[in-house]
Short mmCIF file of C-alpha atoms in Angstrom, two decimals:
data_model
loop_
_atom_site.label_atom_id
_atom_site.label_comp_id
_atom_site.label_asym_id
_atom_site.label_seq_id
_atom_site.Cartn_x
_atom_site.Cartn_y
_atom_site.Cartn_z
CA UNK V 1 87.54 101.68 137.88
CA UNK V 2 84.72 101.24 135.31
CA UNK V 3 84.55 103.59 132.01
CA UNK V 4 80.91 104.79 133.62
CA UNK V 5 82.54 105.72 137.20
CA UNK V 6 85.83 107.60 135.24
CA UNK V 7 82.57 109.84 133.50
CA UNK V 8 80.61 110.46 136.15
CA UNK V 9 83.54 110.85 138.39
CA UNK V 10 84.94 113.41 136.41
CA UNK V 11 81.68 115.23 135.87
CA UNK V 12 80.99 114.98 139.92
CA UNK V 13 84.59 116.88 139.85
CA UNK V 14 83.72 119.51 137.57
CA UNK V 15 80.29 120.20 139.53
CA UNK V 16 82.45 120.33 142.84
CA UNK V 17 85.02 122.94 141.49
CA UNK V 18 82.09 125.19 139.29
CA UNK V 19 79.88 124.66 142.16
CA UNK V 20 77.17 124.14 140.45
CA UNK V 21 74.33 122.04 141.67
CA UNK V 22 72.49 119.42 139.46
CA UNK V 23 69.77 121.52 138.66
CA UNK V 24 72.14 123.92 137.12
CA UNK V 25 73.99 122.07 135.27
CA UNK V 26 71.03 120.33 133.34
CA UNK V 27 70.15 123.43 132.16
CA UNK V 28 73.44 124.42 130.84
CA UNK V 29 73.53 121.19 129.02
CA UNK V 30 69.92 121.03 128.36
CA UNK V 31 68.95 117.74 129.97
CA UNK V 32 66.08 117.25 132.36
CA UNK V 33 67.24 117.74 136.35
CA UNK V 34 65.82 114.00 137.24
CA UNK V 35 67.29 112.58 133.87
CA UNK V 36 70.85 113.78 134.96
CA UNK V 37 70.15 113.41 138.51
CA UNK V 38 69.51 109.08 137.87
CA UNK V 39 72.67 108.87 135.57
CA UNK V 40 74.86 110.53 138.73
CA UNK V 41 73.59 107.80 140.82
CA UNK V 42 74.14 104.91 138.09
CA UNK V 43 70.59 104.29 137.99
CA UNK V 44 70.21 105.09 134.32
CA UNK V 45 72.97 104.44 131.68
CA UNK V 46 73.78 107.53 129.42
CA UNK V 47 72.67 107.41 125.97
CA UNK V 48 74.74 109.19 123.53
CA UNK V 49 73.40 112.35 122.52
CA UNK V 50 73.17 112.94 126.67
CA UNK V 51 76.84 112.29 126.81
CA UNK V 52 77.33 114.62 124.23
CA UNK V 53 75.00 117.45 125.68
CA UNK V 54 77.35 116.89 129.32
CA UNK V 55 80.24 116.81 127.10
CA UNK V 56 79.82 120.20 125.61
CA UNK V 57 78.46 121.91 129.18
CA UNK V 58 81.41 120.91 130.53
CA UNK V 59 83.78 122.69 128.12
CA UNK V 60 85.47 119.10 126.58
CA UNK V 61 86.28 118.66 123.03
CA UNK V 62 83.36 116.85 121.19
CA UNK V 63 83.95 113.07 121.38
CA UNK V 64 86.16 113.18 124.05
CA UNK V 65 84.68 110.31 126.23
CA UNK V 66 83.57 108.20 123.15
CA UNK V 67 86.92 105.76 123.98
CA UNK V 68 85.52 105.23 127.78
CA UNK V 69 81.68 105.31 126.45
CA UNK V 70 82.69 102.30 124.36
CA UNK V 71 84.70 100.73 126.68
CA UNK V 72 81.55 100.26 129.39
CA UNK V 73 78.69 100.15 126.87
CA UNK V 74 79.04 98.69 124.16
CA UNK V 75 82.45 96.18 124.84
CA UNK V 76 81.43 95.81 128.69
CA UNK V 77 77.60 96.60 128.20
CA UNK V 78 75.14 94.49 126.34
CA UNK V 79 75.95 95.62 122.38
CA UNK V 80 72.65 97.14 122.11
CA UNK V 81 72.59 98.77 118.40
CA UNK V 82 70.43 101.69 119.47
CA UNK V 83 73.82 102.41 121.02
CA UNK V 84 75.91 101.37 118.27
CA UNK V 85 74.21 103.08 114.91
CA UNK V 86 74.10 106.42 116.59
CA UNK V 87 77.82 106.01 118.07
CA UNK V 88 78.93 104.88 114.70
CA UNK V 89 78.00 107.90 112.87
CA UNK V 90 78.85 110.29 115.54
CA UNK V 91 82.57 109.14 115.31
CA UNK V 92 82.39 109.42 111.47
CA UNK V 93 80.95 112.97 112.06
CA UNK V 94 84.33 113.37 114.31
CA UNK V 95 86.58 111.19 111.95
CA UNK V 96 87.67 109.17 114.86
CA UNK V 97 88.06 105.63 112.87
CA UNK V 98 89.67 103.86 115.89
CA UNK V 99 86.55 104.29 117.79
CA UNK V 100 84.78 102.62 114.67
CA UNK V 101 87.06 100.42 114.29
CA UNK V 102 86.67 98.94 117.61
CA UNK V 103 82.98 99.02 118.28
CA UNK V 104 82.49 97.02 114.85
CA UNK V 105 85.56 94.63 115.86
CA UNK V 106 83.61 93.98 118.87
CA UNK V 107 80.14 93.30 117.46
CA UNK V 108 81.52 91.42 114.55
CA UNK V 109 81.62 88.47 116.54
CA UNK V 110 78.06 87.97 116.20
CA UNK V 111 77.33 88.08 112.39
CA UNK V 112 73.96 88.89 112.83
CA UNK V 113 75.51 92.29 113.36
CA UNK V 114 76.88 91.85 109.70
CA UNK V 115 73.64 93.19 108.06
CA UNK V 116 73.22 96.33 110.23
CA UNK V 117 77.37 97.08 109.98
CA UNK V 118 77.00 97.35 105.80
CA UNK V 119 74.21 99.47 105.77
CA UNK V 120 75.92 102.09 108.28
CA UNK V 121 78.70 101.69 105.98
CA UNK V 122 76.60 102.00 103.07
CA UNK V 123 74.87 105.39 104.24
CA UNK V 124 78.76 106.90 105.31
CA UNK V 125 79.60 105.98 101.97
CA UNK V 126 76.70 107.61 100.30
CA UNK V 127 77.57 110.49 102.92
CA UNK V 128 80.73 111.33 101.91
CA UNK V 129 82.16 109.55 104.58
CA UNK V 130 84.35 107.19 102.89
CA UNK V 131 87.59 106.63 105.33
CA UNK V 132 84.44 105.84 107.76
CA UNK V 133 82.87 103.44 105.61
CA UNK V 134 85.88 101.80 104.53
CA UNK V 135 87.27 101.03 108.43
CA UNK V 136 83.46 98.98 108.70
CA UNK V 137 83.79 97.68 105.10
CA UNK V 138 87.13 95.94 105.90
CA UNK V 139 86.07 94.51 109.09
CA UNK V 140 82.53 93.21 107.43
CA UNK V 141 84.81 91.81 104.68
CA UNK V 142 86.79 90.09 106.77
CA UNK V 143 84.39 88.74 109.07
CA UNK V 144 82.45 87.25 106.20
CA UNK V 145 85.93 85.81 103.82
CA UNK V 146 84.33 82.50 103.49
CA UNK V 147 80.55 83.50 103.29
CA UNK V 148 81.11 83.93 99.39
CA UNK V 149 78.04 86.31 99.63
CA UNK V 150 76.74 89.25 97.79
CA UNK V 151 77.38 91.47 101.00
CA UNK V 152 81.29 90.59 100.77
CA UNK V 153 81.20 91.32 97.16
CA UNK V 154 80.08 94.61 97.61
CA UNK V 155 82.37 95.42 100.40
CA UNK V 156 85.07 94.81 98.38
CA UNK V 157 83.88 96.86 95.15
CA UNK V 158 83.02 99.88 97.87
CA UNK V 159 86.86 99.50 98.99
CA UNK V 160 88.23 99.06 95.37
CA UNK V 161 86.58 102.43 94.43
CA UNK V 162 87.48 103.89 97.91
CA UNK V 163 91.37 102.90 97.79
CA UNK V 164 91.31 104.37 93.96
CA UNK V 165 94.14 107.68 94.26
CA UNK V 166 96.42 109.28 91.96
CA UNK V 167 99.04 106.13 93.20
CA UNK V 168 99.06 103.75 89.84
CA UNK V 169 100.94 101.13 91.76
CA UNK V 170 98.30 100.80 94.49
CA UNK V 171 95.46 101.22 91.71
CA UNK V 172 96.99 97.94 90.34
CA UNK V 173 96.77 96.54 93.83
CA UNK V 174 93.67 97.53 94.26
CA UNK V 175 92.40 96.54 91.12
CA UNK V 176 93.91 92.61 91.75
CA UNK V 177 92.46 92.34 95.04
CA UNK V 178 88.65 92.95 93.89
CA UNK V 179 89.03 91.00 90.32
CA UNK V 180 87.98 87.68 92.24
CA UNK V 181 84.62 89.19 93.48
CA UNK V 182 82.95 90.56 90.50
CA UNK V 183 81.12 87.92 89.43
CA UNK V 184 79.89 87.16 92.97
CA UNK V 185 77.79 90.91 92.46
CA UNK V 186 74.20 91.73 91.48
CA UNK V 187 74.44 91.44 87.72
CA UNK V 188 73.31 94.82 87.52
CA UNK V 189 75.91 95.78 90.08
CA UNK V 190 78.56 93.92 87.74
CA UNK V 191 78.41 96.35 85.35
CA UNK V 192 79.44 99.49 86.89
CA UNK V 193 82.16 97.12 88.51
CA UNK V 194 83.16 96.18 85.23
CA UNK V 195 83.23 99.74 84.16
CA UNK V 196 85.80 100.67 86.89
CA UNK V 197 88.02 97.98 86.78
CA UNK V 198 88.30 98.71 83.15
CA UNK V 199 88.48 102.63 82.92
CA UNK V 200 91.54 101.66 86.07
CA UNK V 201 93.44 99.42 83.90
CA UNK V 202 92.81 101.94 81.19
CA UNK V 203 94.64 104.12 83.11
CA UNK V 204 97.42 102.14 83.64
CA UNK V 205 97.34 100.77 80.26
CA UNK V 206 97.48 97.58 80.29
CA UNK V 207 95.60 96.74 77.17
CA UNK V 208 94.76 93.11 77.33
CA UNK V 209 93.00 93.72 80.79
CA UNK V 210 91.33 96.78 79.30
CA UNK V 211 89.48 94.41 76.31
CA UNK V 212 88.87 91.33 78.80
CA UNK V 213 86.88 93.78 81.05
CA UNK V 214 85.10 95.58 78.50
CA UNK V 215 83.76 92.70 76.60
CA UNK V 216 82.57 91.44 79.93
CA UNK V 217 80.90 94.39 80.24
CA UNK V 218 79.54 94.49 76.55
CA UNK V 219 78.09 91.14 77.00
CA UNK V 220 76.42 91.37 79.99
CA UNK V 221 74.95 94.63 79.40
CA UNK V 222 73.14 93.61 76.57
CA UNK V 223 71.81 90.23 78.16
CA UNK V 224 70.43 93.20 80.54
CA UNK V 225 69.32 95.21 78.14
CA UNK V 226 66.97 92.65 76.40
CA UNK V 227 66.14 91.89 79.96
CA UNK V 228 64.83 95.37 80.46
CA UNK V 229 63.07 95.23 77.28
CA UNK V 230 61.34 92.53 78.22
CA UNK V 231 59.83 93.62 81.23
CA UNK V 232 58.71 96.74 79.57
CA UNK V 233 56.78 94.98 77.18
CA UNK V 234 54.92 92.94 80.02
CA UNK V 235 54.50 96.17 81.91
CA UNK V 236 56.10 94.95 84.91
CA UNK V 237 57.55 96.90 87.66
CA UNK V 238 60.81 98.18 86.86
CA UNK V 239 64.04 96.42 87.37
CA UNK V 240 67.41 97.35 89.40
CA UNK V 241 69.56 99.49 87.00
CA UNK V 242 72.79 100.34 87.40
CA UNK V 243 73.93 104.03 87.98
CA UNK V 244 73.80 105.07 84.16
CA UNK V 245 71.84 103.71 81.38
CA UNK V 246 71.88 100.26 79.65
CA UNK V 247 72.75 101.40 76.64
CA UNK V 248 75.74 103.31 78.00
CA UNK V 249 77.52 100.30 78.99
CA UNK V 250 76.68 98.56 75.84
CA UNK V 251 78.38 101.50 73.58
CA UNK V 252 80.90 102.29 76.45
CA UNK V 253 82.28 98.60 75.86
CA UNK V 254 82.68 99.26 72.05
CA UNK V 255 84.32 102.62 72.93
CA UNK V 256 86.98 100.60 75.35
CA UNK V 257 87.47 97.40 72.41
CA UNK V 258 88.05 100.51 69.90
CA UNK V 259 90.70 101.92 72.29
CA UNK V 260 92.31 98.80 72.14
CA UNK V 261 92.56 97.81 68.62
CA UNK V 262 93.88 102.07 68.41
CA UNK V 263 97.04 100.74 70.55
CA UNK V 264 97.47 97.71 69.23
CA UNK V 265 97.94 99.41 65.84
CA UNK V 266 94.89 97.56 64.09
CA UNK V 267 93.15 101.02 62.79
CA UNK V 268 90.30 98.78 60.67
CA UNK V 269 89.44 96.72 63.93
CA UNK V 270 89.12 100.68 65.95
CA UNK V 271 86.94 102.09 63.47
CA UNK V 272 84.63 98.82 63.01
CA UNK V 273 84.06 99.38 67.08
CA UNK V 274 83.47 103.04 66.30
CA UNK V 275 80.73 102.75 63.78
CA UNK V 276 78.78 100.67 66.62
CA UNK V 277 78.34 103.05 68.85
CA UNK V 278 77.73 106.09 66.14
CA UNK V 279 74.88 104.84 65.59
CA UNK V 280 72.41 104.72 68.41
CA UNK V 281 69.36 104.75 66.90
CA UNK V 282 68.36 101.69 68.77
CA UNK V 283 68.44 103.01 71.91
CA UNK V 284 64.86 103.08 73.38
CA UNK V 285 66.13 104.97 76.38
CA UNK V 286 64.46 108.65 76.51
CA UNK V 287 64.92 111.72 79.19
CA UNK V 288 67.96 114.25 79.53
CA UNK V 289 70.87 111.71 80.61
CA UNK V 290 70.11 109.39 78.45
CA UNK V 291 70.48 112.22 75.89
CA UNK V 292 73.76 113.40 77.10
CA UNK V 293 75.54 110.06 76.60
CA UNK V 294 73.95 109.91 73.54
CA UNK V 295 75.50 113.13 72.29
CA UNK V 296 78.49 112.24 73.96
CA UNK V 297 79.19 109.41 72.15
CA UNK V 298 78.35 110.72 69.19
CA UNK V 299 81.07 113.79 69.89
CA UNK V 300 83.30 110.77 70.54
CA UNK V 301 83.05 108.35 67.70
CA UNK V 302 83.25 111.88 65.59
CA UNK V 303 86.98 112.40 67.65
CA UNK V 304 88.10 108.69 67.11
CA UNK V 305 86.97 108.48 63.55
CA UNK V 306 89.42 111.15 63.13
CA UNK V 307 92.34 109.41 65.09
CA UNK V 308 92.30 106.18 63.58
CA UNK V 309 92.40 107.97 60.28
CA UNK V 310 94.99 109.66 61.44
CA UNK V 311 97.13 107.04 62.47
CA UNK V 312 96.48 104.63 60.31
CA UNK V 313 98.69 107.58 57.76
CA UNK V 314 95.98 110.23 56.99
CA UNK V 315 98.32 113.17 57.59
CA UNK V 316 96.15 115.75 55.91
CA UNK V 317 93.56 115.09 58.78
CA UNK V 318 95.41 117.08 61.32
CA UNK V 319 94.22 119.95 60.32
CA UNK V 320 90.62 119.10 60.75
CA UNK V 321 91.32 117.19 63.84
CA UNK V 322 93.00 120.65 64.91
CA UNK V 323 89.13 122.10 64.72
CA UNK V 324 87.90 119.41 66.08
CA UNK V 325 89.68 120.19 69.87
CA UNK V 326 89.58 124.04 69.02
CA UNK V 327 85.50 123.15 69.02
CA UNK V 328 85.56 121.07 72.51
CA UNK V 329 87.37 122.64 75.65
CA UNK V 330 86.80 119.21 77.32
CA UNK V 331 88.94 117.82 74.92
CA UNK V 332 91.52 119.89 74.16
CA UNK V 333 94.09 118.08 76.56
CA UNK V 334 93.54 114.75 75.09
CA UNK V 335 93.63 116.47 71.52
CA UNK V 336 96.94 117.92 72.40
CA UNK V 337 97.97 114.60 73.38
CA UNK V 338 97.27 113.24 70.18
CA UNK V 339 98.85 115.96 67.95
CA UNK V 340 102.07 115.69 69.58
CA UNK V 341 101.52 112.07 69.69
CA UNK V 342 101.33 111.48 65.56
CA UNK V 343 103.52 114.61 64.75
CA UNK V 344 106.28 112.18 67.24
CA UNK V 345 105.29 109.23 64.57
CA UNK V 346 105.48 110.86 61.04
CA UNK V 347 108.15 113.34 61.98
CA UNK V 348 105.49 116.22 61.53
CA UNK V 349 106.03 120.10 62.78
CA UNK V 350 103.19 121.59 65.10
CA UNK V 351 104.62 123.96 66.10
CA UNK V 352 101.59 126.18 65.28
CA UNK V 353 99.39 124.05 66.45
CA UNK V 354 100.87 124.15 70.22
CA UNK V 355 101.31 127.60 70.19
CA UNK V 356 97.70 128.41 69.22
CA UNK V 357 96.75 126.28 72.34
CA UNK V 358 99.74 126.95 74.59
CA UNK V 359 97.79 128.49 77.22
CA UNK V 360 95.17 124.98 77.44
CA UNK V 361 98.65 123.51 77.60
CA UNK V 362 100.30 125.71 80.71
CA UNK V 363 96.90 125.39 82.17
CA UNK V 364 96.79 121.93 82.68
CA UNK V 365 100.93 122.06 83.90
CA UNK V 366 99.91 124.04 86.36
CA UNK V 367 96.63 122.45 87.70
CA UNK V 368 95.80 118.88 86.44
CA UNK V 369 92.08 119.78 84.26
CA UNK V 370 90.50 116.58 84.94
CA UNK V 371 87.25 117.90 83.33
CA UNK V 372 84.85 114.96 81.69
CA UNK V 373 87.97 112.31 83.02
CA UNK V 374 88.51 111.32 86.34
CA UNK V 375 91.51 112.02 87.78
CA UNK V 376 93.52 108.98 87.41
CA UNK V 377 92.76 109.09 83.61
CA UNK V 378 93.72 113.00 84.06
CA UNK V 379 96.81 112.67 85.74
CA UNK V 380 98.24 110.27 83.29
CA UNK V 381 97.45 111.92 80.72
CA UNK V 382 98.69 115.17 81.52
CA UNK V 383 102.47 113.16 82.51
CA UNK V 384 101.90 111.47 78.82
CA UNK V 385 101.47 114.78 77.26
CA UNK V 386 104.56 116.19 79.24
CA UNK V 387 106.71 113.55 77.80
CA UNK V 388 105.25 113.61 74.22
CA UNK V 389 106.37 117.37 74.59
CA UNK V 390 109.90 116.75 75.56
CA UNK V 391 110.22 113.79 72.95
CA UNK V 392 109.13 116.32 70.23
CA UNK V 393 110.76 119.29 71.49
CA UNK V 394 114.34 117.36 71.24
CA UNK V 395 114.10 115.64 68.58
CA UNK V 396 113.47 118.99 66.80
CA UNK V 397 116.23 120.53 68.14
CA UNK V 398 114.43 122.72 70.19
CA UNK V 399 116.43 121.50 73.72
CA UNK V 400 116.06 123.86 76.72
CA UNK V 401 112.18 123.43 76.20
CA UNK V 402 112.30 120.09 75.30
CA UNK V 403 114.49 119.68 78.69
CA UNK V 404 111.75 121.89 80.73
CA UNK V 405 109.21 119.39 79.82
CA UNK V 406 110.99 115.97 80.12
CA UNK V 407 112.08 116.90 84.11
CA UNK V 408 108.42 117.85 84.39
CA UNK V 409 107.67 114.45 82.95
CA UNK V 410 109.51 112.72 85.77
CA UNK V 411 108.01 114.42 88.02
CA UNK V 412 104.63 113.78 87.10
CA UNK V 413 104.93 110.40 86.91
CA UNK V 414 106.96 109.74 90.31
CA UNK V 415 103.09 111.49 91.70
CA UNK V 416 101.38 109.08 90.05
CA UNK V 417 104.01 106.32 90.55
CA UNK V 418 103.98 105.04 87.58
CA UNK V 419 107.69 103.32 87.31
CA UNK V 420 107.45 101.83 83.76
CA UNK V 421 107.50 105.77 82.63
CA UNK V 422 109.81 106.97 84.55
CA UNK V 423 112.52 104.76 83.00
CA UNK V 424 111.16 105.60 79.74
CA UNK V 425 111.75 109.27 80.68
CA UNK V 426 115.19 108.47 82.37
CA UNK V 427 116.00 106.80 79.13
CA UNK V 428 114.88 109.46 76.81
CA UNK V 429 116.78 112.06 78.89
CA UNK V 430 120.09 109.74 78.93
CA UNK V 431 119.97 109.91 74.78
CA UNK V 432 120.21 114.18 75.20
CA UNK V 433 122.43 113.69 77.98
CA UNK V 434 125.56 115.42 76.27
CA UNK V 435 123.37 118.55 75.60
CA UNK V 436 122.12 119.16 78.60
CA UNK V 437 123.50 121.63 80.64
CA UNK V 438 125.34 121.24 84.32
CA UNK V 439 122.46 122.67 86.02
CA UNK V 440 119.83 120.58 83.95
CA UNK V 441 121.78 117.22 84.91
CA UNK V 442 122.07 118.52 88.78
CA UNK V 443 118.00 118.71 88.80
CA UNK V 444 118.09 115.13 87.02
CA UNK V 445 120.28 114.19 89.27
CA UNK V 446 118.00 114.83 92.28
CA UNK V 447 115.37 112.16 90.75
CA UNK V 448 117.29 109.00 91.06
CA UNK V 449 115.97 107.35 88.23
CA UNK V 450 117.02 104.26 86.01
CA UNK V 451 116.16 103.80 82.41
CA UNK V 452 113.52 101.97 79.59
CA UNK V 453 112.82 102.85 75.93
CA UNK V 454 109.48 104.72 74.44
CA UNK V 455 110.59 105.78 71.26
CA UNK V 456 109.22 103.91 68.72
CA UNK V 457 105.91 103.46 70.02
CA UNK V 458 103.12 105.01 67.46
CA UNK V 459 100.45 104.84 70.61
CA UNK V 460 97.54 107.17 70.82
CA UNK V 461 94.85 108.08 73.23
CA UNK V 462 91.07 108.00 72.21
CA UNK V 463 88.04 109.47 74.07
CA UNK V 464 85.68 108.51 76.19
CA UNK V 465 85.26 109.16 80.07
#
């Protein structure tokens, strides 16, 4: 029996036990008598917002012929995209991805169809929708894995920032499968792409990956840049640009090389990156965001000045650095990060220090602040500062806290799966081991962890979003 004859069969049914007539039942779904009348007799095909209209009248769940819709118009029926578009969206209204997944399975075998498929998946995305837009993305990505065009580019940046979660494992992932299409984007596009890959590797630290994407991005901003200045001196219309300012991605690439040189220990290299985006006098960009970056960045190199300083043996700096974060909420948890960070290095006490900000510090145990940082960058940092706690804590002697904090630790990082730390942790807990008490080692116990080493390491975490 055809998906049309199971609707209209079951709708005949439900007019037969309400008794209803057809004149009736129009007007409780509000469709004209001689519209409804020529569907009944197959002499019209139903378009979607009438199925939905009969749907509701007869007391169904919304969607719930979209399966048998699909199977007789658009996989039996002609694939007519005034059908399609509408019936797209309505299932991402209804979040019913297998419908979606089907329809653009279908149609994909025409790749004419490939054009209209990305833009609904564009305007889900914009929407909100994104578990929609990725189920079309994938299937326009796949369709079009040897087109080498701009359109499979993009589908594969959208689904790189889509698949982004708290999971650092499946960032990494994530991250490897889109590295091979950047350069296949928009140049302007490249940037923010740039800018993600880099902030995600920043996240999971891996340094080297962090400066190869951020000089990228450094260099091809500015070829942009002097692009854009060009055209404004010939008055032309005005280019693509990417979602934030040149000149952010220009400083924003310093800020990243900075970061780099501040784990790799080279303090001179950090602060030469720092004094290039301090000054941003030659910034010709005007209005209200370009003056929040601006300040930002200046609030920034102000912070990182400071760390380098810092680290590079500055002890006496602490205490400034200590107004610094008292000065800016936003930054108090990375602040905190750092001052347990160097007191772990040089053997300092701050003890008054984390009890003047022990409440920023429950806070954010309690409910990850991801403020100014997204969440990735948030969550890591908040299972960094939970370890730097426990390191400090029992090394001075101080071990039921110190013990609190380090099976927080674990746990923080088995949410963000981050295995590399969780030996570290392990390993750092297996060195207190013989002071720990039975019912410490039983909630250990429960983690099934193995075991690394993070003691010696002098790293530190700089700012920037």
């Amino acid at each position: 029996m055809q998906a049309t004859t199971t609707i209209l069969s079951e709708l005949e049914e439900y007019l037969r036990h309400k008794e209803l007539t057809i004149t009736e039942f129009a007007k409780c779904s509000q469709l004209h008598s001689g519209t409804l009348s020529n569907i009944l007799r197959g002499h019209r095909p139903i378009a979607m917002q009438q199925l939905d209209r009969i749907t509701l009248a007869m007391g169904q769940e919304e969607g719930y012929f979209y399966d048998l819709y699909i199977n007789d118009y658009i996989i039996g029926g002609s694939s007519d995209w005034r059908r399609i578009g509408p019936m797209l969206l309505r299932c991402a209204d209804l979040n019913k991805l297998d419908c979606i997944e089907r329809m653009a399975r279908h149609i994909m075998d025409n790749l004419a169809y490939a054009p209209l498929l990305f833009d609904s998946a564009e305007e889900l995305f914009m929407d909100g929708k994104k578990e929609a837009a990725a189920a079309i993305y994938e299937i326009v990505a796949e369709a079009e894995r040897y087109q080498h065009s701009e359109r499979l580019a993009l589908c594969q940046f959208r689904l790189f920032t889509i698949t982004l979660s708290d999971d650092q494992n499946r960032n990494l992932w994530a991250a490897n499968r889109f590295e091979p299409f950047v350069e296949r984007l928009d140049e302007v596009d490249q940037l923010d792409a740039l800018k993600e890959l880099a902030n995600t590797y920043r996240s999971l630290q891996r340094w080297d990956k962090v400066d190869e994407y951020a000089a990228k991005m450094g260099h091809k901003a500015r070829i942009q840049y002097d692009l854009k200045v060009q055209h404004e001196q010939r008055a032309s219309e005005p280019a693509k640009l990417p979602g934030r300012p040149l000149f952010f991605y220009i400083a924003y690439s310093d800020l990243l090389r900075g970061n780099v040189c501040d784990e790799q220990g080279d303090y001179e290299g950090a602060l030469g990156y720092i004094s290039r985006y301090t000054d941003l006098n030659w910034v010709r960009e005007q209005g209200a965001e370009a003056e929040h970056w601006k300040s930002l960045f200046k609030e920034w190199s102000e912070a990182n000045t400071c760390l380098a300083r810092l680290w590079s043996g500055e002890k006496e700096i602490i205490k400034r650095y200590k107004i610094y974060i008292e000065k800016h909420k936003e930054e108090q948890v990375t602040g905190l990060l750092n001052v347990v960070r160097v007191a772990n290095k040089y053997q300092l006490n701050v003890d008054d220090i984390l009890n003047y900000f022990n409440q920023e510090i429950q806070a954010d145990i309690d409910e990850v602040i991801v403020g100014r940082y997204n969440r990735k960058l948030a969550l890591d940092r908040r299972a960094t500062l939970m370890y730097e706690l426990a390191f400090y804590h029992l090394h001075k002697g101080d071990h039921p806290k110190g013990f609190d904090f380090l099976l927080k630790t674990i746990k923080n990082f088995q949410l963000i799966n981050n295995e590399k730390y969780i030996l570290e942790s392990v390993t750092l807990f297996e060195r207190f081991r013989s002071i720990a008490s039975q019912e410490i080692r039983e909630q250990y116990h429960t983690l099934l962890l193995g075991g690394s080493s993070h003691e010696e390491k002098g790293n530190y975490t700089s700012y920037g979003s």
